[in-house]
Each structure stands twice: as structure tokens, then as C-alpha cells.
Short mmCIF file of C-alpha atoms in Angstrom, two decimals:
data_model
loop_
_atom_site.label_atom_id
_atom_site.label_comp_id
_atom_site.label_asym_id
_atom_site.label_seq_id
_atom_site.Cartn_x
_atom_site.Cartn_y
_atom_site.Cartn_z
CA MET H 281 -0.06 0.02 -0.07
CA LEU H 282 2.79 2.52 0.91
CA ALA H 283 4.51 1.50 -2.32
CA ARG H 284 1.56 2.85 -4.29
CA LEU H 285 1.77 6.21 -2.71
CA GLY H 286 3.00 9.04 -4.82
CA GLN H 287 5.15 11.63 -4.18
CA ARG H 288 2.28 14.04 -3.54
CA GLU H 289 0.95 11.81 -0.61
CA TRP H 290 4.00 11.44 0.85
CA ALA H 291 4.55 15.18 1.04
CA LEU H 292 1.18 15.62 2.67
CA ILE H 293 2.22 12.68 5.26
CA ALA H 294 5.37 14.42 6.29
CA ILE H 295 3.59 17.80 6.45
CA ALA H 296 1.03 16.28 8.71
CA LEU H 297 3.62 14.68 10.98
CA THR H 298 5.52 17.64 11.06
CA LEU H 299 2.35 19.71 12.31
CA VAL H 300 1.80 16.92 14.93
CA VAL H 301 5.56 17.03 16.21
CA ALA H 302 5.28 20.91 16.20
CA LEU H 303 2.08 20.96 18.21
CA LEU H 304 3.54 18.44 20.59
CA TRP H 305 6.51 20.53 21.08
CA TYR H 306 4.57 23.86 21.75
CA PHE H 307 2.15 22.09 24.26
CA LEU H 308 4.60 20.11 26.26
CA LEU H 309 7.61 22.38 26.13
CA ILE H 310 6.72 25.93 25.08
CA VAL H 311 3.69 26.21 27.30
CA PRO H 312 4.99 25.09 30.62
CA LEU H 313 8.20 26.93 30.03
CA ARG H 314 6.30 30.03 29.63
CA GLN H 315 4.01 29.23 32.67
CA GLU H 316 7.35 28.96 34.58
CA THR H 317 8.61 32.11 33.42
CA GLU H 318 5.50 33.85 34.20
CA THR H 319 5.78 32.58 37.70
CA VAL H 320 9.43 33.21 37.97
CA ARG H 321 8.84 36.76 36.90
CA GLN H 322 5.85 37.27 39.48
CA GLU H 323 7.98 36.16 42.35
CA ILE H 324 10.80 38.62 41.50
CA GLU H 325 8.32 41.34 41.16
CA ARG H 326 7.25 40.09 44.86
CA LEU H 327 10.63 39.85 46.27
CA ILE H 328 11.99 43.34 44.81
CA PRO H 329 10.17 45.42 47.63
CA GLU H 330 11.13 43.04 50.04
CA ARG H 331 14.95 43.34 48.86
CA ASN H 332 14.42 47.13 48.64
CA ARG H 333 13.34 47.02 52.56
CA GLY H 334 15.90 44.95 53.32
CA ARG H 335 18.70 47.33 51.87
CA GLN H 336 17.12 50.32 53.47
CA ALA H 337 17.26 48.56 57.02
CA GLN H 338 20.72 47.40 56.34
CA ARG H 339 21.49 51.15 55.87
CA ALA H 340 19.61 52.06 58.86
CA LEU H 341 21.03 49.46 61.07
CA PRO H 342 24.04 51.28 62.31
CA GLU H 343 21.97 54.38 63.45
CA LEU H 344 19.39 51.90 64.96
CA ARG H 345 22.43 50.00 66.96
CA ALA H 346 23.48 53.45 68.05
CA ALA H 347 20.09 54.61 69.15
CA ILE H 348 19.52 51.29 71.13
CA ALA H 349 23.01 51.75 72.77
CA GLU H 350 22.02 55.29 73.67
CA LEU H 351 18.73 54.19 75.11
CA GLN H 352 20.24 51.73 76.98
CA ALA H 353 22.93 53.78 78.78
CA GLU H 354 19.74 56.32 79.60
CA ARG H 355 18.02 53.32 80.95
CA GLN H 356 20.92 52.18 83.27
CA ALA H 357 21.63 56.19 84.33
CA PHE H 358 18.10 56.45 85.27
CA LEU H 359 18.41 53.15 87.25
CA ARG H 360 21.33 54.31 88.83
CA ALA H 361 19.91 57.72 90.10
CA LEU H 362 16.80 56.15 91.11
CA PRO H 363 16.53 56.32 94.94
CA LYS H 364 16.74 52.84 96.79
CA GLU H 365 13.88 53.67 99.36
CA GLU H 366 10.45 55.60 99.24
CA ARG H 367 11.76 58.55 101.55
CA LEU H 368 7.98 59.05 102.18
CA ALA H 369 8.69 61.28 105.35
CA GLN H 370 10.57 63.69 103.02
CA VAL H 371 7.95 63.55 100.33
CA LEU H 372 5.30 64.18 102.58
CA ASN H 373 7.27 67.13 104.10
CA GLU H 374 7.67 68.39 100.61
CA ILE H 375 3.90 67.95 99.84
CA LEU H 376 2.66 69.61 102.95
CA THR H 377 5.24 72.68 102.49
CA GLU H 378 4.23 73.38 99.10
CA ALA H 379 0.61 73.16 100.14
CA LEU H 380 1.06 75.52 102.67
CA ARG H 381 3.15 77.95 99.96
CA SER H 382 0.16 77.43 97.71
CA GLY H 383 -2.76 78.08 99.94
CA VAL H 384 -4.02 74.43 99.60
CA THR H 385 -5.41 72.12 102.41
CA VAL H 386 -4.18 68.71 102.35
CA ARG H 387 -7.26 66.82 103.75
CA SER H 388 -6.03 63.09 103.60
CA PHE H 389 -3.52 61.03 102.17
CA THR H 390 -3.28 57.11 101.77
CA ARG H 391 -0.32 54.98 100.50
CA SER H 392 -0.57 51.73 98.59
CA PRO H 393 1.72 49.73 96.58
CA THR H 394 1.19 49.56 92.58
CA SER H 395 2.85 48.18 89.61
CA ALA H 396 6.12 49.79 88.03
CA PRO H 397 6.62 49.78 84.18
CA VAL H 398 9.85 47.75 84.11
CA PRO H 399 10.92 45.08 86.61
CA GLU H 400 13.76 47.15 87.94
CA VAL H 401 11.61 49.71 89.28
CA ARG H 402 9.06 49.42 91.86
CA ALA H 403 6.38 52.15 92.54
CA VAL H 404 4.19 53.43 95.40
CA ASN H 405 0.91 55.43 94.98
CA LEU H 406 0.29 58.13 97.32
CA ALA H 407 -3.63 59.38 96.83
CA LEU H 408 -4.04 62.85 98.04
CA SER H 409 -7.34 64.72 98.90
CA LEU H 410 -7.02 68.58 98.50
CA GLU H 411 -9.30 71.51 98.88
CA ALA H 412 -8.73 75.16 97.95
CA PRO H 413 -10.06 77.53 95.14
CA PHE H 414 -8.96 76.95 91.58
CA PRO H 415 -5.91 79.50 91.36
CA GLU H 416 -4.17 77.94 94.34
CA THR H 417 -5.14 74.44 93.49
CA TYR H 418 -3.50 75.19 90.22
CA ALA H 419 -0.49 76.56 91.34
CA TYR H 420 -0.29 73.53 93.94
CA LEU H 421 -0.41 70.97 90.94
CA LYS H 422 2.22 72.71 89.06
CA ARG H 423 4.66 72.42 92.14
CA LEU H 424 3.78 68.96 92.75
CA GLU H 425 5.04 68.24 89.12
CA GLY H 426 8.33 69.65 89.86
CA LEU H 427 8.81 68.15 93.14
CA SER H 428 11.12 65.18 91.83
CA ARG H 429 12.03 63.44 88.56
CA PHE H 430 11.00 60.09 90.04
CA SER H 431 7.34 60.67 90.41
CA SER H 432 4.44 61.40 88.45
CA LEU H 433 0.70 62.69 88.97
CA SER H 434 -2.30 60.80 87.53
CA GLY H 435 -5.98 60.22 88.21
CA LEU H 436 -6.64 63.95 88.90
CA ASN H 437 -10.20 64.58 89.76
CA LEU H 438 -11.90 67.98 90.47
CA SER H 439 -15.45 68.88 91.92
CA VAL H 440 -16.88 72.23 92.85
CA GLN H 441 -18.21 73.14 96.35
CA GLY H 442 -20.75 75.87 96.31
CA GLN H 443 -21.84 78.59 93.99
CA ASP H 444 -19.31 81.35 95.13
CA PRO H 445 -17.57 83.41 92.31
CA ASN H 446 -14.47 81.65 93.47
CA PRO H 447 -15.43 78.35 94.99
CA LEU H 448 -13.62 75.85 96.90
CA LEU H 449 -12.48 72.87 94.64
CA SER H 450 -12.17 69.59 96.13
CA THR H 451 -9.25 67.73 94.29
CA SER H 452 -8.02 63.95 94.47
CA LEU H 453 -5.14 62.82 92.83
CA THR H 454 -2.46 60.21 92.81
CA LEU H 455 1.17 60.66 93.20
CA THR H 456 3.18 57.84 92.02
CA LEU H 457 6.62 57.49 93.63
CA TYR H 458 9.39 55.44 91.84
CA MET H 459 12.44 53.74 93.40
CA LEU H 460 14.91 50.80 92.65
CA ALA H 461 13.56 47.35 93.19
CA LYS H 462 14.30 46.00 96.46
CA ASP H 463 16.21 42.92 94.87
CA LEU H 464 18.57 45.36 92.95
CA GLY H 465 19.15 47.94 95.39
CA GLN H 466 18.51 46.53 98.99
CA PRO H 467 19.43 43.10 100.71
CA GLU H 468 16.85 40.38 99.97
CA GLY H 469 15.83 40.57 103.46
CA ALA H 470 15.00 43.87 103.83
CA THR H 471 11.86 45.33 104.72
CA GLN H 472 9.81 47.78 102.60
CA THR H 473 9.38 51.21 104.14
CA GLN H 474 6.10 51.76 105.55
CA GLY H 475 4.24 54.99 105.63
CA ALA H 476 4.27 57.35 108.49
CA PRO H 477 1.05 58.04 110.37
CA SER H 478 -1.02 60.87 108.88
CA PRO H 479 0.07 64.24 110.31
CA PRO H 480 -2.53 66.77 111.07
CA ALA H 481 -4.19 68.25 107.97
CA ALA H 482 -2.10 71.08 106.79
CA GLN H 483 -4.31 74.27 106.41
CA GLY H 484 -3.62 76.54 103.75
CA GLY H 485 -2.19 80.10 103.91
CA GLY H 486 -4.43 83.02 104.41
CA ARG H 487 -6.48 83.96 101.60
#
């Protein structure tokens, strides 16, 4: 049968076989290769921003290390400067002295321990109850803020008494005292300083 095929038929068979081989080569080799190339291209596009961020972070690394070292040095300096005890009597004396100077009456105060922001530091809350007109109260609060770099004010609450043009204000606030933790600044068996008994209320200066 093949012997009876003419030159034209053989040419058509060769063309058909060539087309089949070309299609197989395209679908089995070219298409997967294109898909893989597209996948690699997308992966490269995804990784380029990460590479750029990595290079920026690498360039900023020396500054970051210097900033961390500076913060650690400041932290250690702060811890070294922290008092190793509450010095409650000294603080109360300053509070009452400033109250007399400002014309504010300290009605009561209570002491209670509280949590500190870092483990090397412990804190004590001193809740104060005050009474005075607004100008005297404001001046006293400004003086309390400047008492010590190792204290902070929080929980400020004001309420008006009466309807006078310059009425009395009842003020409650919390003064937090910070000090070095006992296991760092004191012997393990040392006891924590306790608050002294409340002295008589300090009356404000003449108004």
C-alpha cells in the first residue's frame, strides 16, 4: 500500500507529521516553559520590594544600633539615679510645705503599692485629697509636678463646692513614687519602708 503512494501523498504525510510534532513540542515544552517563566517573573516582582526594604534596613542598622545603645545607657543612668527607698517622710514634708506655700489644704493621703513599668523599678501610689480655690489648686499642682523627676501625677479629679464666684475645689489625685526594686538596691531580707502615720491636715495660707 505504501508502495502505491505517490510523491504528493508522501509530501502530505510529512507535512502532517511535522505539524503533529510541532504541536506536541509547543504544548509539552513551550507552554510549560512560559508558565514557569511567568511564575518566576511574578516571584521576582514580589521579592523586589522586600529586597529594597532589606537594603534600607541594612543602611539604617548602624543608626538603629547607636539609638539602642543610647537608650540602654539612658536607662542604666536612670536606674542608677533612682532612690533605693521611698523617702516617704521627705516626700510628705515637701507635699505639705508646698501646700502651705500655695494656700491648699491637704485633707488626707493614703499610701498603696502599685505595679511599675519595668521589673527593675517598683512604685508606690500616694492618693491625696485637697481643698482650695482653683488658682491655688492650679499653682499647687504645678509645684507638685516639679517636686521630683522620680514621681508622676495621675487620676486627677476636681469637684466644685458651693456657688461662690471663686468656689472651693475638692481635688483628688494620685502621686506615684518610683524607686529601685528591692532585689537590686537592697538586701533580700530588707523590709519595705512603711508610710508614717498621717500628720494633722496642713491648712492653707491665708486667702
